[in-house]
Amino acid sequence: MTTIGIIGAGNIGSQLARLAVQHGHQVVIANSRGPETLTDLVAELGEHATAGTREDAATRGDIVVVTVPLGAVETIPVEPLVGKVVIDTDNYYPERDGHIVALDDETTTTAEMLQDHLVGAHVVKAFNHIGAADLTGHATPSGTEGRRALVVAGDDETAKRTVADLIDEFGFDVVDAGPLAEGWRIQRDTPGYGPRMTADELRDALAAAKRYRDM
């Protein structure tokens, strides 16, 4: 049984926790306010879920999801994540996050920023272009006609395969966008960001994506 650590208990983190326990995984979930604030969520999730600190989620997780505002990225513990697969769900919203020069001029991406912080971890971009409710609402078994697809991007092929397998288990086809640097193709305001798409449709959307500076 895989243990999935989830750092960030907002809409996306909570929904991923629900999917994880539904599929038989253990979950350790953390937020910035402390485990005692997650009592209701853990009670809902059941016996396969526990609340902990960020260190707990990072240490105990075989796979760790980071789903926090960009301003909190520097608070993610580094040492416990060395050698582990880390899923980055973040998006950049200047009105929420403030302006970040390297993201404004598109010399990096949110996932590359997390990878720079988490030296030794294997960061994979995923789950950033789907609404939280759709994570459970759109999940269907493998082989379902018109099955929704989600993107992965990452620099480590083994890590990407691990995340792709998890996404398929959770109920979605997978489209590989390439390395982390290509994660911009599924950031906000791109064709694939938000709508329900099949794998073929999502590949077309990735190909049609344009840099903000080219819009």
PDB file of N, CA, C and O in Angstrom, residues 119-146:
ATOM      1  N   VAL A 119      16.010  20.221  -3.897  1.00  0.00           N
ATOM      2  CA  VAL A 119      17.185  19.581  -4.491  1.00  0.00           C
ATOM      3  C   VAL A 119      17.189  18.093  -4.143  1.00  0.00           C
ATOM      4  O   VAL A 119      17.042  17.711  -2.978  1.00  0.00           O
ATOM      5  N   GLY A 120      17.305  17.257  -5.168  1.00  0.00           N
ATOM      6  CA  GLY A 120      17.345  15.818  -4.952  1.00  0.00           C
ATOM      7  C   GLY A 120      16.004  15.121  -5.073  1.00  0.00           C
ATOM      8  O   GLY A 120      15.948  13.893  -5.126  1.00  0.00           O
ATOM      9  N   ALA A 121      14.920  15.895  -5.112  1.00  0.00           N
ATOM     10  CA  ALA A 121      13.590  15.306  -5.331  1.00  0.00           C
ATOM     11  C   ALA A 121      13.326  15.199  -6.831  1.00  0.00           C
ATOM     12  O   ALA A 121      14.049  15.768  -7.649  1.00  0.00           O
ATOM     13  N   HIS A 122      12.278  14.462  -7.205  1.00  0.00           N
ATOM     14  CA  HIS A 122      11.902  14.287  -8.612  1.00  0.00           C
ATOM     15  C   HIS A 122      10.508  14.905  -8.799  1.00  0.00           C
ATOM     16  O   HIS A 122       9.489  14.262  -8.560  1.00  0.00           O
ATOM     17  N   VAL A 123      10.486  16.165  -9.196  1.00  0.00           N
ATOM     18  CA  VAL A 123       9.239  16.912  -9.293  1.00  0.00           C
ATOM     19  C   VAL A 123       8.530  16.612 -10.610  1.00  0.00           C
ATOM     20  O   VAL A 123       9.148  16.604 -11.673  1.00  0.00           O
ATOM     21  N   VAL A 124       7.228  16.386 -10.519  1.00  0.00           N
ATOM     22  CA  VAL A 124       6.376  16.148 -11.680  1.00  0.00           C
ATOM     23  C   VAL A 124       5.193  17.103 -11.601  1.00  0.00           C
ATOM     24  O   VAL A 124       4.535  17.192 -10.564  1.00  0.00           O
ATOM     25  N   LYS A 125       4.946  17.807 -12.693  1.00  0.00           N
ATOM     26  CA  LYS A 125       3.783  18.694 -12.762  1.00  0.00           C
ATOM     27  C   LYS A 125       2.546  17.870 -13.084  1.00  0.00           C
ATOM     28  O   LYS A 125       2.535  17.091 -14.041  1.00  0.00           O
ATOM     29  N   ALA A 126       1.489  18.048 -12.296  1.00  0.00           N
ATOM     30  CA  ALA A 126       0.243  17.313 -12.535  1.00  0.00           C
ATOM     31  C   ALA A 126      -0.879  17.938 -11.723  1.00  0.00           C
ATOM     32  O   ALA A 126      -0.637  18.646 -10.738  1.00  0.00           O
ATOM     33  N   PHE A 127      -2.107  17.679 -12.132  1.00  0.00           N
ATOM     34  CA  PHE A 127      -3.323  18.064 -11.420  1.00  0.00           C
ATOM     35  C   PHE A 127      -3.524  19.573 -11.302  1.00  0.00           C
ATOM     36  O   PHE A 127      -4.328  20.019 -10.477  1.00  0.00           O
ATOM     37  N   ASN A 128      -2.835  20.371 -12.110  1.00  0.00           N
ATOM     38  CA  ASN A 128      -2.973  21.823 -11.984  1.00  0.00           C
ATOM     39  C   ASN A 128      -4.013  22.420 -12.921  1.00  0.00           C
ATOM     40  O   ASN A 128      -4.314  23.608 -12.817  1.00  0.00           O
ATOM     41  N   HIS A 129      -4.556  21.625 -13.850  1.00  0.00           N
ATOM     42  CA  HIS A 129      -5.433  22.198 -14.870  1.00  0.00           C
ATOM     43  C   HIS A 129      -6.828  21.592 -14.842  1.00  0.00           C
ATOM     44  O   HIS A 129      -7.537  21.567 -15.843  1.00  0.00           O
ATOM     45  N   ILE A 130      -7.235  21.142 -13.675  1.00  0.00           N
ATOM     46  CA  ILE A 130      -8.555  20.558 -13.496  1.00  0.00           C
ATOM     47  C   ILE A 130      -9.163  21.141 -12.235  1.00  0.00           C
ATOM     48  O   ILE A 130      -8.469  21.318 -11.223  1.00  0.00           O
ATOM     49  N   GLY A 131     -10.453  21.483 -12.287  1.00  0.00           N
ATOM     50  CA  GLY A 131     -11.127  21.985 -11.106  1.00  0.00           C
ATOM     51  C   GLY A 131     -11.190  20.931 -10.016  1.00  0.00           C
ATOM     52  O   GLY A 131     -11.269  19.729 -10.291  1.00  0.00           O
ATOM     53  N   ALA A 132     -11.158  21.376  -8.777  1.00  0.00           N
ATOM     54  CA  ALA A 132     -11.116  20.431  -7.659  1.00  0.00           C
ATOM     55  C   ALA A 132     -12.288  19.454  -7.685  1.00  0.00           C
ATOM     56  O   ALA A 132     -12.102  18.242  -7.526  1.00  0.00           O
ATOM     57  N   ALA A 133     -13.481  19.955  -7.896  1.00  0.00           N
ATOM     58  CA  ALA A 133     -14.659  19.071  -7.896  1.00  0.00           C
ATOM     59  C   ALA A 133     -14.589  18.042  -9.014  1.00  0.00           C
ATOM     60  O   ALA A 133     -15.108  16.925  -8.875  1.00  0.00           O
ATOM     61  N   ASP A 134     -13.944  18.405 -10.123  1.00  0.00           N
ATOM     62  CA  ASP A 134     -13.859  17.496 -11.267  1.00  0.00           C
ATOM     63  C   ASP A 134     -12.912  16.328 -11.016  1.00  0.00           C
ATOM     64  O   ASP A 134     -12.981  15.313 -11.722  1.00  0.00           O
ATOM     65  N   LEU A 135     -12.039  16.449 -10.035  1.00  0.00           N
ATOM     66  CA  LEU A 135     -11.133  15.343  -9.730  1.00  0.00           C
ATOM     67  C   LEU A 135     -11.909  14.095  -9.337  1.00  0.00           C
ATOM     68  O   LEU A 135     -11.527  12.979  -9.691  1.00  0.00           O
ATOM     69  N   THR A 136     -12.975  14.276  -8.602  1.00  0.00           N
ATOM     70  CA  THR A 136     -13.831  13.131  -8.274  1.00  0.00           C
ATOM     71  C   THR A 136     -14.996  13.017  -9.248  1.00  0.00           C
ATOM     72  O   THR A 136     -15.411  11.923  -9.602  1.00  0.00           O
ATOM     73  N   GLY A 137     -15.500  14.149  -9.737  1.00  0.00           N
ATOM     74  CA  GLY A 137     -16.671  14.131 -10.607  1.00  0.00           C
ATOM     75  C   GLY A 137     -16.417  13.601 -12.001  1.00  0.00           C
ATOM     76  O   GLY A 137     -17.327  13.053 -12.635  1.00  0.00           O
ATOM     77  N   HIS A 138     -15.186  13.750 -12.522  1.00  0.00           N
ATOM     78  CA  HIS A 138     -14.882  13.330 -13.888  1.00  0.00           C
ATOM     79  C   HIS A 138     -14.106  12.022 -13.966  1.00  0.00           C
ATOM     80  O   HIS A 138     -13.809  11.545 -15.060  1.00  0.00           O
ATOM     81  N   ALA A 139     -13.755  11.438 -12.851  1.00  0.00           N
ATOM     82  CA  ALA A 139     -12.977  10.201 -12.857  1.00  0.00           C
ATOM     83  C   ALA A 139     -13.803   9.042 -13.397  1.00  0.00           C
ATOM     84  O   ALA A 139     -14.964   8.851 -12.996  1.00  0.00           O
ATOM     85  N   THR A 140     -13.225   8.277 -14.318  1.00  0.00           N
ATOM     86  CA  THR A 140     -13.899   7.115 -14.898  1.00  0.00           C
ATOM     87  C   THR A 140     -12.888   5.979 -15.073  1.00  0.00           C
ATOM     88  O   THR A 140     -11.682   6.216 -15.136  1.00  0.00           O
ATOM     89  N   PRO A 141     -13.358   4.735 -15.197  1.00  0.00           N
ATOM     90  CA  PRO A 141     -12.435   3.607 -15.353  1.00  0.00           C
ATOM     91  C   PRO A 141     -11.649   3.671 -16.659  1.00  0.00           C
ATOM     92  O   PRO A 141     -12.104   4.258 -17.651  1.00  0.00           O
ATOM     93  N   SER A 142     -10.495   3.048 -16.659  1.00  0.00           N
ATOM     94  CA  SER A 142      -9.681   2.948 -17.872  1.00  0.00           C
ATOM     95  C   SER A 142     -10.482   2.298 -18.987  1.00  0.00           C
ATOM     96  O   SER A 142     -11.210   1.328 -18.760  1.00  0.00           O
ATOM     97  N   GLY A 143     -10.369   2.858 -20.194  1.00  0.00           N
ATOM     98  CA  GLY A 143     -11.085   2.327 -21.334  1.00  0.00           C
ATOM     99  C   GLY A 143     -12.440   2.961 -21.575  1.00  0.00           C
ATOM    100  O   GLY A 143     -13.076   2.690 -22.601  1.00  0.00           O
ATOM    101  N   THR A 144     -12.903   3.816 -20.647  1.00  0.00           N
ATOM    102  CA  THR A 144     -14.183   4.497 -20.832  1.00  0.00           C
ATOM    103  C   THR A 144     -14.113   5.414 -22.053  1.00  0.00           C
ATOM    104  O   THR A 144     -13.158   6.184 -22.200  1.00  0.00           O
ATOM    105  N   GLU A 145     -15.115   5.350 -22.898  1.00  0.00           N
ATOM    106  CA  GLU A 145     -15.136   6.219 -24.079  1.00  0.00           C
ATOM    107  C   GLU A 145     -15.215   7.679 -23.644  1.00  0.00           C
ATOM    108  O   GLU A 145     -15.996   8.050 -22.771  1.00  0.00           O
ATOM    109  N   GLY A 146     -14.377   8.519 -24.259  1.00  0.00           N
ATOM    110  CA  GLY A 146     -14.367   9.934 -23.935  1.00  0.00           C
ATOM    111  C   GLY A 146     -13.740  10.250 -22.593  1.00  0.00           C
ATOM    112  O   GLY A 146     -13.956  11.347 -22.045  1.00  0.00           O
TER     113      GLY A 146
END
